[in-house]
Amino acid sequence: MAFLTKLSKASSLARACLSRCMSNLPENTVYGGPKPQTSNQRVTLNQLKQKYRRGEPITVVTAYDYPSAVHLDTAGIDICLVGDSASMVVHGHDTTLPISLEEMLVHCRAVARGADRPLLVGDLPFGTYETNTVQAVDTAARFLKEGGMDAIKLEGGSPARITAAKAIVEAGIAVIGHVGLTPQAISVLGGFRPQGKNISSAIKVSFLVLFTLPVNMCICLFSEHVDLVWFLQVVETAMALQEAGCFSVVLECLPAPVAAAATSALQIPTIGIGAGPFCSGQVLVYHDLLGMLQHPHHAKVTPKFCKHYARVGDVINKALLEYKEAVTNGSFPGPSHSPYKMNADDVNGFFEELEKLGLHQAASAATEAAEKMNTEQ
């Protein structure tokens, strides 16, 4: 019996040693608890909350592919938004409506491979979350499982959208809300324009939120104070999205005082885009801030609030014209861009083999090319 006990203890010790040897992590890190996060690791919601509490502005930029994601990562941008604006600036559509869920997931996966540091947020595209909460949660889950995102963003503040946001949060997925100009509502709004700027536009917006207002406020929709009603509705909608569990709200195309009021009323960060300087952070479209798109199609959809921090489009156009000229006049590729060499013996051997195959013209061309490259070098 004592022998069996010793054997059992020996076996347990052997299994423990084997387990440690099989681990792909150093022994002192296994079950060691959470480790301090370094600046090279992914930005977390907790870090964003701390930044918000300290009053430090949050930076957000859109990205749609691996190169743009790498640029955002290198610059230390806080949040990388894979926006449905890809429909316009990447796919060439006039609105955000046509882009599909599958297309968005392709963009998300490419961005996730390129950005290691920013919090990754994916835009739920039009038609993928409006039907019911089951559809909304399923779509949001695909952004995390298949797209590699950390969170999602959805537009609008109707009761259905707020319910969808709440359901997604309850499913364990972080959500950013979006109020003000909501591009996915272009069919109702009749075009991209700042909302609540005048009575006419405010009435159009008010129809979107008609069923969220008390009866006495619905009557006011047709009064001279209709724009003020909508401004209040923006603030109330942002607060409803906060109540639903959103960790941040985008405020788009709003007068600065309205955005300031919303920011003050909320206890979560607001991210402004065309909403003035009084938000908790700002977001711009990658192509817009770089001044990348000079084509007339993009000129008509570039918003007035965008600031060009470069004119990359001019640089690209100049480079392409220079490349075309260099190829046309034969200066590219020269010796410095033709790095793969053959020594004289290889050239002669290659010539002889081509001659044996009856490819006399090809053999002569190879010899002449070798002589020309040697002369130019």
Tab-separated table of C-alpha atoms in Angstrom, residues 124 133-142 144-145 150-152 162-175 244-246:
chain	number	residue	atom	x	y	z
A	124	LEU	CA	-23.186	48.072	-38.946
A	133	THR	CA	-32.904	42.523	-31.977
A	134	VAL	CA	-31.961	38.985	-33.034
A	135	GLN	CA	-30.760	40.271	-36.401
A	136	ALA	CA	-28.920	43.140	-34.707
A	137	VAL	CA	-27.105	40.901	-32.216
A	138	ASP	CA	-26.223	38.341	-34.902
A	139	THR	CA	-24.764	41.020	-37.152
A	140	ALA	CA	-22.819	42.621	-34.324
A	141	ALA	CA	-21.443	39.229	-33.275
A	142	ARG	CA	-20.153	38.605	-36.806
A	144	LEU	CA	-16.339	40.540	-33.601
A	145	LYS	CA	-16.061	36.861	-34.563
A	150	ASP	CA	-13.626	45.162	-30.592
A	151	ALA	CA	-16.924	47.067	-30.809
A	152	ILE	CA	-19.622	48.189	-33.249
A	162	ILE	CA	-32.148	52.116	-29.045
A	163	THR	CA	-33.636	48.681	-28.363
A	164	ALA	CA	-31.131	47.164	-30.781
A	165	ALA	CA	-28.244	48.965	-29.061
A	166	LYS	CA	-29.419	47.712	-25.661
A	167	ALA	CA	-29.719	44.132	-26.921
A	168	ILE	CA	-26.233	44.222	-28.434
A	169	VAL	CA	-24.735	45.596	-25.210
A	170	GLU	CA	-26.551	42.924	-23.193
A	171	ALA	CA	-25.044	40.334	-25.532
A	172	GLY	CA	-21.621	41.479	-24.344
A	173	ILE	CA	-20.678	43.707	-27.288
A	174	ALA	CA	-19.558	47.321	-26.870
A	175	VAL	CA	-21.571	49.875	-28.865
A	244	ALA	CA	-29.022	51.671	-23.433
A	245	GLY	CA	-25.374	51.035	-22.569
A	246	CYS	CA	-23.445	52.764	-25.370
